[in-house]
Short mmCIF file of C-alpha atoms and ligand atoms in Angstrom, two decimals:
data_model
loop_
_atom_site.label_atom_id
_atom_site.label_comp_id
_atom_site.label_asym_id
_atom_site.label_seq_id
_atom_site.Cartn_x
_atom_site.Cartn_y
_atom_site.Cartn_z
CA UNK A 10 -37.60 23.35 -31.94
CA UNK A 11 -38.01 26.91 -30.66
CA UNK A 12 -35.09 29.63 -31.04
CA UNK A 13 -32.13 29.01 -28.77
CA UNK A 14 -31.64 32.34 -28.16
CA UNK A 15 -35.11 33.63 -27.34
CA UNK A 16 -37.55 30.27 -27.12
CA UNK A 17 -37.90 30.51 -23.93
CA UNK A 18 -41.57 31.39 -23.89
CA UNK A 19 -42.31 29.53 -27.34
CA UNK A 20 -43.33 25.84 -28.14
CA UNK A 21 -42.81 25.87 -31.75
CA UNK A 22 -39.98 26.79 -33.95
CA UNK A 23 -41.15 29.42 -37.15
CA UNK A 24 -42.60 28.48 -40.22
CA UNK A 25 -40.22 27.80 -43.01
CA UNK A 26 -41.43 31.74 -45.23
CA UNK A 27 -41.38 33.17 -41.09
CA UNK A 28 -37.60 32.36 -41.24
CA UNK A 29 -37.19 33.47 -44.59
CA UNK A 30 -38.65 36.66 -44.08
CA UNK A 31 -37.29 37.22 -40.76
CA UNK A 32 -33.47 36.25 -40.92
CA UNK A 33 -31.05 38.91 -41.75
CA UNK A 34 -27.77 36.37 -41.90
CA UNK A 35 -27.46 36.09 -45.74
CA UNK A 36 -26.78 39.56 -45.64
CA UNK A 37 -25.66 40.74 -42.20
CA UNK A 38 -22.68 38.43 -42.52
CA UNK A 39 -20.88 41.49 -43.64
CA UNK A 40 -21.06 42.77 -40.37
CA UNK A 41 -18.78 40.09 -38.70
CA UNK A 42 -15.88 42.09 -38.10
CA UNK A 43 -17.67 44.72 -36.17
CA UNK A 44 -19.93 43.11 -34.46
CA UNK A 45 -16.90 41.42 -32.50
CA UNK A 46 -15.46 44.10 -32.35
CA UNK A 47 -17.96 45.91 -30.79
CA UNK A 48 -18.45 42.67 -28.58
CA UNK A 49 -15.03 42.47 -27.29
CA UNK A 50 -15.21 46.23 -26.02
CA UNK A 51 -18.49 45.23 -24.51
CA UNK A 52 -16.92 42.44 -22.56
CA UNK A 53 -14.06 44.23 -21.35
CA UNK A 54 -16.31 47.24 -19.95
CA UNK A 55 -18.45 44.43 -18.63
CA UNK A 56 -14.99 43.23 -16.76
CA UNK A 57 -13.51 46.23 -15.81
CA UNK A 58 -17.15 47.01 -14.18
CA UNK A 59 -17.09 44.13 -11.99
CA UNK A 60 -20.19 43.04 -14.10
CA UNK A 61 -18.70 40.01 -15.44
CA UNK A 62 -15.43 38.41 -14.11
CA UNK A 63 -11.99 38.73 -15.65
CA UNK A 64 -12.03 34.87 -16.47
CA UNK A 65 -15.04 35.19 -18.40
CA UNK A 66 -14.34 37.81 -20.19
CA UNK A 67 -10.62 36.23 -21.28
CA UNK A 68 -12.79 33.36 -22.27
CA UNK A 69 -15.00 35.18 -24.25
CA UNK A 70 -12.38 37.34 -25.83
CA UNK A 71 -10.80 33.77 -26.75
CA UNK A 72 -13.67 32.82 -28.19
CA UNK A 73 -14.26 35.73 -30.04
CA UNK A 74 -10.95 35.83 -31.40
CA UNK A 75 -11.38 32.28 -32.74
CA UNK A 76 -14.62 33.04 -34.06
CA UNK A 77 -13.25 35.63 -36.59
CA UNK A 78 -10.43 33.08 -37.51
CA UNK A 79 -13.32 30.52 -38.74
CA UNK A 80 -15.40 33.50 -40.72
CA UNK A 81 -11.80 34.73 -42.06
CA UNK A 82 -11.15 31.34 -43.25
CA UNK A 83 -14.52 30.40 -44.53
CA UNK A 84 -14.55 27.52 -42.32
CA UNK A 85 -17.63 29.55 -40.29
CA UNK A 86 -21.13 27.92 -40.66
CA UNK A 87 -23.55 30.35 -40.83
CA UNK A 88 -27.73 29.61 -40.05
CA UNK A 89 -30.60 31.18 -40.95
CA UNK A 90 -32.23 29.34 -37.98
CA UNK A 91 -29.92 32.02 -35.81
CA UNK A 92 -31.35 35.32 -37.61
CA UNK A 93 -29.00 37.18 -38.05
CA UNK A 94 -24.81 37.74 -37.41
CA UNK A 95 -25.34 38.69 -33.47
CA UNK A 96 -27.05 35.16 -32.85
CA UNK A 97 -24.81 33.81 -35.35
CA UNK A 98 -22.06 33.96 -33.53
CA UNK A 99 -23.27 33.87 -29.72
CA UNK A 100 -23.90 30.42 -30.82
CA UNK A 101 -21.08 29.81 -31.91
CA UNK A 102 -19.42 31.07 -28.99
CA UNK A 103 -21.63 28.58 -26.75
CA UNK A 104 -20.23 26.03 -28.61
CA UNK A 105 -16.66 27.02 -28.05
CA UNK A 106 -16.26 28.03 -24.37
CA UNK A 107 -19.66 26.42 -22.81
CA UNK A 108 -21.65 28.66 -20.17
CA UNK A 109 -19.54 31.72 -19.96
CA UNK A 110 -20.95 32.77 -23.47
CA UNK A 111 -24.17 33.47 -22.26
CA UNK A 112 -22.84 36.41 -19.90
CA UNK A 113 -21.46 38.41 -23.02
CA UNK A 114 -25.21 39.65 -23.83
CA UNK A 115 -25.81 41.50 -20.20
CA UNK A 116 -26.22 45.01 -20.32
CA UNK A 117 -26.78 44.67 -23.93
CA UNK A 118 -29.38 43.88 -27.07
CA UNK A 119 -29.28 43.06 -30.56
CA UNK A 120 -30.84 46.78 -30.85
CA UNK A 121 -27.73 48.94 -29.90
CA UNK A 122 -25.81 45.96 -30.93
CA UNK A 123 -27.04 46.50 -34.60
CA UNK A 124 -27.22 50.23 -34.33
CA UNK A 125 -23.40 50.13 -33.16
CA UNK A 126 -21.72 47.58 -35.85
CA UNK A 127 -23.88 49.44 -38.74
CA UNK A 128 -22.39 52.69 -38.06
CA UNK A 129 -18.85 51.30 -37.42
CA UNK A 130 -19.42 49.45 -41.64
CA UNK A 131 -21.26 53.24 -42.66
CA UNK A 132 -18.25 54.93 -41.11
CA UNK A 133 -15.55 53.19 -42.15
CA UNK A 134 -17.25 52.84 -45.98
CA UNK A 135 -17.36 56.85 -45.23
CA UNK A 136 -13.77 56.96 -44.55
CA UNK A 137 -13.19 55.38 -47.89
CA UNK A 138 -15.00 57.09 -49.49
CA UNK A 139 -13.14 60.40 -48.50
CA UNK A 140 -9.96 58.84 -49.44
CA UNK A 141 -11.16 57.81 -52.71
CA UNK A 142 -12.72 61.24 -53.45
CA UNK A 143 -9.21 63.09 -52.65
CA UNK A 144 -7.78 60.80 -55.47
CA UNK A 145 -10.04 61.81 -57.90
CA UNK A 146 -9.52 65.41 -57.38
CA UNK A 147 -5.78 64.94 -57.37
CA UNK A 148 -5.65 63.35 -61.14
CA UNK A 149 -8.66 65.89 -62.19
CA UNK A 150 -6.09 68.98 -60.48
CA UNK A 151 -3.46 67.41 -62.37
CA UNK A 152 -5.08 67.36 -65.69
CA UNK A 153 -5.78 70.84 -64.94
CA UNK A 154 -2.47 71.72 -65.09
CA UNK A 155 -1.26 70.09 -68.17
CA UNK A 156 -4.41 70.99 -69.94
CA UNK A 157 -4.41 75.20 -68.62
CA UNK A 158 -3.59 76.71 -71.65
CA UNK A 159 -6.05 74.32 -74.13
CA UNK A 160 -9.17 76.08 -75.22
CA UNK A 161 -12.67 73.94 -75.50
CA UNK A 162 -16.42 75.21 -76.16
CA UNK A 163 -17.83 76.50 -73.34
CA UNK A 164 -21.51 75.06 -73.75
CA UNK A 165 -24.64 76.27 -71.93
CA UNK A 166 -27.95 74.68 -73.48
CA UNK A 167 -25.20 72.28 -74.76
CA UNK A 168 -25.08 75.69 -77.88
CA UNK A 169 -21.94 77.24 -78.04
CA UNK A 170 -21.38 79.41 -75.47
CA UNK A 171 -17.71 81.07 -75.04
CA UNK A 172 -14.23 79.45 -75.08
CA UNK A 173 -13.02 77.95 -71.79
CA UNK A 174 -9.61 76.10 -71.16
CA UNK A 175 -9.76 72.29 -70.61
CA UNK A 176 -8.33 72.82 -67.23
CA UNK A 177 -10.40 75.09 -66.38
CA UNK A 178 -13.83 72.38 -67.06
CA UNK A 179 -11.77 69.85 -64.71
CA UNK A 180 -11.26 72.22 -61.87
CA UNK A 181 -15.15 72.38 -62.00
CA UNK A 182 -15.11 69.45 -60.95
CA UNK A 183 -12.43 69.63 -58.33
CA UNK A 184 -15.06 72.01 -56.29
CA UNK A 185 -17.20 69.29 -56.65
CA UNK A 186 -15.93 66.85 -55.59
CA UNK A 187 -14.35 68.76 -53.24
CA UNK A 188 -17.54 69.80 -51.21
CA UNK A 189 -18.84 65.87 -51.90
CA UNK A 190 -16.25 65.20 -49.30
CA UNK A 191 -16.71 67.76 -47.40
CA UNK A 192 -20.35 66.76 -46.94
CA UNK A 193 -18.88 63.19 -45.78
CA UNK A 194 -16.61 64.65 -43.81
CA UNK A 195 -19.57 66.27 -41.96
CA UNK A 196 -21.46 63.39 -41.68
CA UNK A 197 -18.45 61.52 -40.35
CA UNK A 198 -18.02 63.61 -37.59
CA UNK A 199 -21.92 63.31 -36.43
CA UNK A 200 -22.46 60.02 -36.97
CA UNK A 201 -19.60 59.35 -34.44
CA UNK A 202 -21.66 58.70 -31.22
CA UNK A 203 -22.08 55.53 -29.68
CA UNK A 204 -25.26 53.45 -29.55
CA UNK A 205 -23.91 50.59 -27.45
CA UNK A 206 -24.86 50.48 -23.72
CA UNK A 207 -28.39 52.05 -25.24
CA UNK A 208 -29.98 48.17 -24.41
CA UNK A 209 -32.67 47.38 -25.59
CA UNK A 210 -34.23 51.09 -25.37
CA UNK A 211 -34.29 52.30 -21.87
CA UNK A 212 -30.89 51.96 -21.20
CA UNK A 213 -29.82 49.45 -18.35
CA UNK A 214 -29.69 48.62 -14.55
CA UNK A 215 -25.89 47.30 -14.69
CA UNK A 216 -22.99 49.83 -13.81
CA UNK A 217 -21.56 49.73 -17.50
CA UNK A 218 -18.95 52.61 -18.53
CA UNK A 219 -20.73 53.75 -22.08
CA UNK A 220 -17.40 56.01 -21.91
CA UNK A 221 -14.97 53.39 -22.28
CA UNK A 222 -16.79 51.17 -25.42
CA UNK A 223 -16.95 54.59 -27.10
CA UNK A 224 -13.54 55.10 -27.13
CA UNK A 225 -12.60 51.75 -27.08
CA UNK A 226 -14.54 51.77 -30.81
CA UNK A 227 -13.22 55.05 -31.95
CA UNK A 228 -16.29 56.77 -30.88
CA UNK A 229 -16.06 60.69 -29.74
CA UNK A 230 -18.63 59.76 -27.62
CA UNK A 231 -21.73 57.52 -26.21
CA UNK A 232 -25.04 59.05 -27.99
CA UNK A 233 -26.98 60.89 -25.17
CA UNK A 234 -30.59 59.58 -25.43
CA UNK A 235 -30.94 55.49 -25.18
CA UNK A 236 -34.25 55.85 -27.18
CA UNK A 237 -32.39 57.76 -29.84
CA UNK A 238 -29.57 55.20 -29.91
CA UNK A 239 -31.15 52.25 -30.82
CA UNK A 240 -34.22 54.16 -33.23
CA UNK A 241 -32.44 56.15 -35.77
CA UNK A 242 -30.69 55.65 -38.65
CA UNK A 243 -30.12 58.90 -39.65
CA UNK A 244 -26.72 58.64 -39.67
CA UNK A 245 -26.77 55.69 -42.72
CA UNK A 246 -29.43 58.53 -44.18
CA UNK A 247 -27.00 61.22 -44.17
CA UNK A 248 -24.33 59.00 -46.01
CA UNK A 249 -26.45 57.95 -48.76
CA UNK A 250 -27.79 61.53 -49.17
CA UNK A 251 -24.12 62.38 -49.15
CA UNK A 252 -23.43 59.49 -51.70
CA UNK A 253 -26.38 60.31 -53.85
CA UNK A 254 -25.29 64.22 -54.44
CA UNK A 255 -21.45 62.90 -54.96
CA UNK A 256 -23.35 60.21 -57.79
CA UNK A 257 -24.50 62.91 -59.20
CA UNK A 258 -21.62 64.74 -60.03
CA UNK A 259 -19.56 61.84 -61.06
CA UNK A 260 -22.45 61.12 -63.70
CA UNK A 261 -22.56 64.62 -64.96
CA UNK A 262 -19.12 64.03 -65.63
CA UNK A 263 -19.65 60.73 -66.95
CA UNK A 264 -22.01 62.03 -69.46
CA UNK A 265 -20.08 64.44 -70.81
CA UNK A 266 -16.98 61.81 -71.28
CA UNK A 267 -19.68 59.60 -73.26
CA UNK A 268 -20.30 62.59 -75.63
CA UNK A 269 -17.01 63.63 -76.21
CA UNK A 270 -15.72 60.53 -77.36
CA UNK A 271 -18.59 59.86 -79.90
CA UNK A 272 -16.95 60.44 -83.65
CA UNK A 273 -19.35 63.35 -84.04
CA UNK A 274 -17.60 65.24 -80.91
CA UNK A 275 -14.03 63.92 -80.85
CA UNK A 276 -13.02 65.71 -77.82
CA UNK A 277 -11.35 63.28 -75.79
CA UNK A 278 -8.93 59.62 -75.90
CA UNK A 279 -10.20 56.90 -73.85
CA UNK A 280 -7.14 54.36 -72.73
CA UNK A 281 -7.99 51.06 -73.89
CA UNK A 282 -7.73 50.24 -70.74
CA UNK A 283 -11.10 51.73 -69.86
CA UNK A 284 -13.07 51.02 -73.08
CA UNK A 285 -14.57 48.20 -74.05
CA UNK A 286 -15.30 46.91 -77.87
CA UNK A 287 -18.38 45.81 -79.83
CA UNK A 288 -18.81 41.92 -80.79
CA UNK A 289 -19.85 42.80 -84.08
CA UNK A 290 -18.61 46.30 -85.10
CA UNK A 291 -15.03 46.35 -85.53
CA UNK A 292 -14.65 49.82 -85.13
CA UNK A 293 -15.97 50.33 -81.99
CA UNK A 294 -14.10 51.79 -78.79
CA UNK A 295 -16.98 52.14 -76.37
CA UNK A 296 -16.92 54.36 -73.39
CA UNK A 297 -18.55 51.63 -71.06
CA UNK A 298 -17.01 52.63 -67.99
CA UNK A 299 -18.46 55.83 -67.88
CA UNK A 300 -21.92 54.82 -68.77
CA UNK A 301 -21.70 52.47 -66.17
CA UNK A 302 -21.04 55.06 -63.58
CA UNK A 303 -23.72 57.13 -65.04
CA UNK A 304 -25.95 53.93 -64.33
CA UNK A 305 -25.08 53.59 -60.68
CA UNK A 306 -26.58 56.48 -59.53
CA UNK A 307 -29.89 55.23 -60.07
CA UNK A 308 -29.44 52.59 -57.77
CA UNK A 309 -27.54 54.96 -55.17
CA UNK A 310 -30.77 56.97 -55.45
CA UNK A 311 -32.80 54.26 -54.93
CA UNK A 312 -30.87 53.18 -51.71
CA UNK A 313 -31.63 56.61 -50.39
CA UNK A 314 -35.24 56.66 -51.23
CA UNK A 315 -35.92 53.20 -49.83
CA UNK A 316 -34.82 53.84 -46.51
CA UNK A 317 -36.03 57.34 -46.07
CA UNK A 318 -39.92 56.08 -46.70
CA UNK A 319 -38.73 52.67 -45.05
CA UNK A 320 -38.10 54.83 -41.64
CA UNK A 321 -40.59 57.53 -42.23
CA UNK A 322 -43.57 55.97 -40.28
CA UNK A 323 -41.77 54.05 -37.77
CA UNK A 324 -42.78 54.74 -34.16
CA UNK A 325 -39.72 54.89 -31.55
CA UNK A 326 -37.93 52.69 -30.64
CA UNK A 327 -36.47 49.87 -32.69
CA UNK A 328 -38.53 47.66 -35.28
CA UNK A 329 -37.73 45.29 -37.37
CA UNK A 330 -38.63 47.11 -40.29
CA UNK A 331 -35.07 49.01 -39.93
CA UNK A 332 -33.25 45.22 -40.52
CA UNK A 333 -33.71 46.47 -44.41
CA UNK A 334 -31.34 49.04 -44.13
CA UNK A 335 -28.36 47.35 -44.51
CA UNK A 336 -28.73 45.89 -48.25
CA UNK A 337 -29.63 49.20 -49.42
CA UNK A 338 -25.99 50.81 -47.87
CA UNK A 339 -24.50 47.34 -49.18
CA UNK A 340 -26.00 48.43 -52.35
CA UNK A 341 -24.91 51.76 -52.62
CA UNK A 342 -21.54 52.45 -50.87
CA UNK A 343 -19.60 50.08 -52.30
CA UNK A 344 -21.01 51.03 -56.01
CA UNK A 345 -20.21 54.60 -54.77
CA UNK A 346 -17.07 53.56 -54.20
CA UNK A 347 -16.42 51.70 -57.10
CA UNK A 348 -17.49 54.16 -59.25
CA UNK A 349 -15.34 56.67 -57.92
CA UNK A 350 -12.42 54.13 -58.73
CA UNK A 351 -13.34 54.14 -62.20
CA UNK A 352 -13.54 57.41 -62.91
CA UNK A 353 -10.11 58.36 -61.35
CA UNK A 354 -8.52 55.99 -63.71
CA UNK A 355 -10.65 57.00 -67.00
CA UNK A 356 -9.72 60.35 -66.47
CA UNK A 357 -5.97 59.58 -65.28
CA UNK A 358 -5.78 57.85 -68.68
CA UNK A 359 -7.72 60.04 -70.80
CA UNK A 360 -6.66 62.72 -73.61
CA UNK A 361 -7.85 65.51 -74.88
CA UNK A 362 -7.92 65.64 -78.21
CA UNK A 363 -6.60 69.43 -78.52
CA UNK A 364 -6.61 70.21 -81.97
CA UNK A 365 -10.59 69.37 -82.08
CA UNK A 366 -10.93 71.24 -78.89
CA UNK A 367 -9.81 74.18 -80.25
CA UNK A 368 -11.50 74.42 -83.63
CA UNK A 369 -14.75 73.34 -82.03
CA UNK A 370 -13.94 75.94 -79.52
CA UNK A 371 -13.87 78.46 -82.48
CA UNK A 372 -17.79 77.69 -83.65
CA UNK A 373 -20.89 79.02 -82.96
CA UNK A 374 -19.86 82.37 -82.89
CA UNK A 375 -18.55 81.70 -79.25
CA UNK A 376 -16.52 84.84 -79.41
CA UNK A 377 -19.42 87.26 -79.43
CA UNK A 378 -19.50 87.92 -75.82
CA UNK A 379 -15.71 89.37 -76.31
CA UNK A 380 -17.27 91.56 -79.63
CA UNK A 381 -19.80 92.80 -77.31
CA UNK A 382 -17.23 93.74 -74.76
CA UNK A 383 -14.88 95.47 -77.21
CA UNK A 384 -17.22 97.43 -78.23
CA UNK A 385 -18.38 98.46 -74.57
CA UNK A 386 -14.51 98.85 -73.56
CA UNK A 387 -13.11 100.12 -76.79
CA UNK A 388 -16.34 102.14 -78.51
CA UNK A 389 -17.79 103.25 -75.15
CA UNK A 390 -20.96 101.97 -76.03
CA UNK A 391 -23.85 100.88 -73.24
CA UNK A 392 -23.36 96.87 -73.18
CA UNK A 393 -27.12 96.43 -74.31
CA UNK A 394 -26.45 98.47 -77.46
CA UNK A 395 -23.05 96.44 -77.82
CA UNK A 396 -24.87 93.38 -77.51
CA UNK A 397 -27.77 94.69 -80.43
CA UNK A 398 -24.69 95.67 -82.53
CA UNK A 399 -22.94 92.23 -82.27
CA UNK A 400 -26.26 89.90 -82.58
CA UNK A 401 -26.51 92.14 -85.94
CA UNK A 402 -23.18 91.01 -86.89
CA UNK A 403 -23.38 87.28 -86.11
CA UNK A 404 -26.80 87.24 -87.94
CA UNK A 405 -24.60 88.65 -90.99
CA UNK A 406 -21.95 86.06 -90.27
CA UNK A 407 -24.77 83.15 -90.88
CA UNK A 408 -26.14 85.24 -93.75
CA UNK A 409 -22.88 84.76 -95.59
CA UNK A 410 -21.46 81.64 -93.87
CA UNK A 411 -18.47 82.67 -91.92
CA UNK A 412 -17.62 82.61 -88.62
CA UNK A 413 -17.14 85.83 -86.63
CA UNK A 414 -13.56 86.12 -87.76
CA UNK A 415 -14.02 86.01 -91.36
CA UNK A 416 -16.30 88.66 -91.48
CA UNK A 417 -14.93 91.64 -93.49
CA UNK A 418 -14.16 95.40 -92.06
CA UNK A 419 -16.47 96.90 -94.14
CA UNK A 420 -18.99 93.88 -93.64
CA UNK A 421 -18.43 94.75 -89.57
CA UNK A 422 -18.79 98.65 -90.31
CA UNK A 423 -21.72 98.44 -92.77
CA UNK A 424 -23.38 97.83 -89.13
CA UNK A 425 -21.59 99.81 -86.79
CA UNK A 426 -19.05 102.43 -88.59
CA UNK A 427 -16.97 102.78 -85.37
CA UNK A 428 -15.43 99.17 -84.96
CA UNK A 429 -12.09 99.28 -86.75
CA UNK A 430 -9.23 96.37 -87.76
CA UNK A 431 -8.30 96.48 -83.80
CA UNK A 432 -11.51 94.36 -83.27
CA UNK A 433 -9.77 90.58 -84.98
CA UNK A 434 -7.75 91.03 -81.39
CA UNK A 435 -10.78 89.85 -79.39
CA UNK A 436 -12.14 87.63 -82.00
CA UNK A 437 -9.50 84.27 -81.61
CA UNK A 438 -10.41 81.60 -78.95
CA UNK A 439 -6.76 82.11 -77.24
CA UNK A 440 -7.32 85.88 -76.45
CA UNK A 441 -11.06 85.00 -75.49
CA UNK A 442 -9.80 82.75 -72.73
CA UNK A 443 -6.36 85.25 -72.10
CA UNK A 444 -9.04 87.80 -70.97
CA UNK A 445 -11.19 85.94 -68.25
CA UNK A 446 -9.00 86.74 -65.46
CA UNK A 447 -11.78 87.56 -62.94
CA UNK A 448 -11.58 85.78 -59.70
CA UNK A 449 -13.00 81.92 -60.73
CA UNK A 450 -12.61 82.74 -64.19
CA UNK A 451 -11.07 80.55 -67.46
CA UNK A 452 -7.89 81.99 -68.03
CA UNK A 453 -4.63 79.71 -68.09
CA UNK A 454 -3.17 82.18 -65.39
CA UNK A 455 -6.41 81.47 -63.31
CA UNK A 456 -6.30 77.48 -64.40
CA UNK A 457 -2.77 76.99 -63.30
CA UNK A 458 -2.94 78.86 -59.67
CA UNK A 459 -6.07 77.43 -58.89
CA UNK A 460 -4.97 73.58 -60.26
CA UNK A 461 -1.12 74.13 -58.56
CA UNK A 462 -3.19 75.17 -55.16
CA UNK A 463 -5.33 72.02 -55.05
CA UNK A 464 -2.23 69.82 -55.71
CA UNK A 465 -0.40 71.31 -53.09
CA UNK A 466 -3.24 70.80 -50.89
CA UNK A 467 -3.97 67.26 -51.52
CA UNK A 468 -0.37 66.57 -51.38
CA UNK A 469 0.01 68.26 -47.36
CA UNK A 470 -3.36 66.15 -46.90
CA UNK A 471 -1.20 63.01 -47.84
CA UNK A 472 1.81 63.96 -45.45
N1 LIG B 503 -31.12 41.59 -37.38
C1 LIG B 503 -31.67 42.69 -36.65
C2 LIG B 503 -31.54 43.97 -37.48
O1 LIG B 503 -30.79 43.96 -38.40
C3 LIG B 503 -30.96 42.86 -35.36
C4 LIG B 503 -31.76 43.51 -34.31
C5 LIG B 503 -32.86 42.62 -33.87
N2 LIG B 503 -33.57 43.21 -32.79
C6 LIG B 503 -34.75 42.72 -32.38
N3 LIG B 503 -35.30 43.33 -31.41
N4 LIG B 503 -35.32 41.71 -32.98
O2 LIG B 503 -32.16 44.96 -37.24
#
């Protein structure tokens, strides 16, 4: 039997693989809820238009209506035989209320059909996704706080590098995550034109009212250029780019949680609640959460990279190459998303393990940067020299095993004659940290303004 929908001009239904390749239903499915949503606008443009009648389009509405009762209650019986979701449940719809069903599809076609109830799923995942991200930074800014005062290594080359607060390492990635949804937020706002009443490509001979479905579907407005409408996918693009960069950061993050709760580093509690243990190591409290997020990104890259060379040669308008764009946002938005939900509560839970912090904090020589400077401020010396003098001093330090602080007076003066006992004031992790009070810098004074301004923020966002 030839396709219902579109056998008018065929004798033969497809070959079995033809239907496999071709139908989109096992995964389309998802888009039930907006594609009648998007229908029911359609309709009752179509009505208001004079294009259809007002009893139709109650009928259809009706039918519609029912429609998403039976896929809400799984009673729905979906068919590969019908492609995909659209045909799915224009069927359906015949079945229910007879004739009038075929009159929903005037003035429309599966291509801005498609192109509208994919951006409605992209945009509302987006919208999530926004949420989600101001949740994060609302339990990072409030470890912030607690944690302003609490000194950690500083690393760069992952080698001691100076003493930073704890708070001040979260608030890093605050800004993060703080221009991740800013990004969305961005993409939200452009990806919120209208492909429906695009047709098939060129746009249609009906007087439809593109107006009144855009607003009707929350739309600022219809998209300008039919052609455009039903061809691109740019705005699915610019999400996944957008969810890529925002992986990205949450699996720096995650790395750096697996590290610091390895025995070796000690930095940081995992809850229980977001550890997992080994079957045959007793001791084990693995950090499986994290490496799981640090996982995901690979496949939220992948999304991204699939449908940017999956679009790249495609001539305008519509082909049915773009049908594979949906598994790859299926993919990747809701992992986005899920991984976002992880991390806010490993990090809600987790504790710093202080005490470590701050002896670790202490090694390495990580207080040779404030040497340096005391002897620029203090000794008037050039900062090159300074930094000559000091690199002298830690290399006597290793010589006889100490760290910075142990060092003698006359060990420190048998290289530079001028430093006197004034000098152990720069030396501890605490005044290290005290001093940074440059605009963006470590200090607790810095920590807690900037963490108490992001809570304040997030907190009018909520109101
Ligand atoms: N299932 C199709 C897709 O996802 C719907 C659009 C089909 N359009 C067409 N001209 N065959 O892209």
């Amino acid at each position: 039997m030839s396709n219902r929908m579109w056998g008018g001009r065929f004798a033969e239904g497809p070959d079995a693989i033809m239907e496999e390749i071709n139908a989109s239903i096992d995964f389309d499915q998802k888009l039930y809820k907006q594609d009648i949503t998007g229908s029911k606008a359609h309709v009752r443009m179509l009505a208001a238009n004079g294009i259809v009648s007002a009893q139709d389009a109650e009928t259809i509405e009706g039918g519609l209506d029912k429609i998403l009762a039976e896929i809400e209650a799984g009673e729905f019986k979906f068919s590969r035989a019908l492609e995909d979701i659209h045909m799915n449940i224009e069927a359906r719809l015949a079945e229910l209320i007879g004739p009038a069903a075929g009159r929903l599809h005037t003035a429309r076609s599966r291509n801005d059909q498609v192109a509208t109830d994919f951006r409605l799923w992209v945009r509302e995942s987006v919208d999530n996704l926004i949420v989600q991200l101001g949740e994060l930074m609302q339990v990072l800014s409030a470890k912030a706080e607690t944690h302003a005062a609490d000194v950690m290594p500083g690393f760069t080359h992952l080698q001691s590098a100076q003493p930073v607060t704890f708070g001040h390492h979260m608030l890093a990635y605050v800004e993060m995550f703080a221009r991740d949804r800013s990004r969305l937020k961005d993409a939200r706002a452009r990806m919120n034109e209208c492909p429906l009443g695009s047709a098939a490509l060129a746009g249609t001979s009906f007087p439809i009212d593109r107006e009144m479905t855009a607003k009707a579907l929350g739309f600022d407005r219809p998209m300008a250029n039919s052609l455009d409408g039903v061809s691109d996918r740019d705005f699915v693009l610019e999400a996944l780019s957008d969810a890529s960069i925002c992986a990205m950061h949450l699996s720096r993050l995650a790395e750096e949680i697996v590290i610091w709760c390895s025995a070796q580093f000690n930095f940081v509690k995992l809850s229980d609640k977001f550890s997992t243990g080994s079957s045959i190591m007793p001791q084990k409290k693995n950090p499986d959460a994290a490496e799981l997020i640090r996982a995901k990104t690979g496949r939220i890259y992948g999304a991204l990279n699939a449908l940017l060379v999956m679009m790249k040669g495609l001539p305008l308008t519509y082909s049915k190459d773009m049908q594979e764009d949906k598994e790859q946002a299926f993919d990747a938005l809701p992992n986005l998303s899920l991984a976002l939900a992880a991390m806010t509560g490993m990090v809600r839970d987790l504790e710093p393990n202080t005490k470590v912090l701050k002896k670790a904090a202490g090694c390495g020589y990580a207080t040779a940067t404030d040497l340096a400077d005391w002897c620029v401020r203090v000794l008037g010396m050039p900062f090159r020299d300074a930094h000559h003098v000091t690199g002298s001093l830690v290399k006597l330090a290793v010589e006889r095993n100490v760290e910075l602080h142990r060092l003698s007076l006359a060990d420190m003066q048998s290289v530079e004659p001028q430093i006197t006992v004034d000098v152990y004031n720069v030396l501890s992790v605490d005044k290290s940290v005290r001093s940074r009070v440059s605009y963006g810098g470590t200090s607790p004074v810095n920590v807690r303004k900037q963490s108490r301004r992001w809570l304040r923020q997030l907190e009018k966002e909520q109101a």
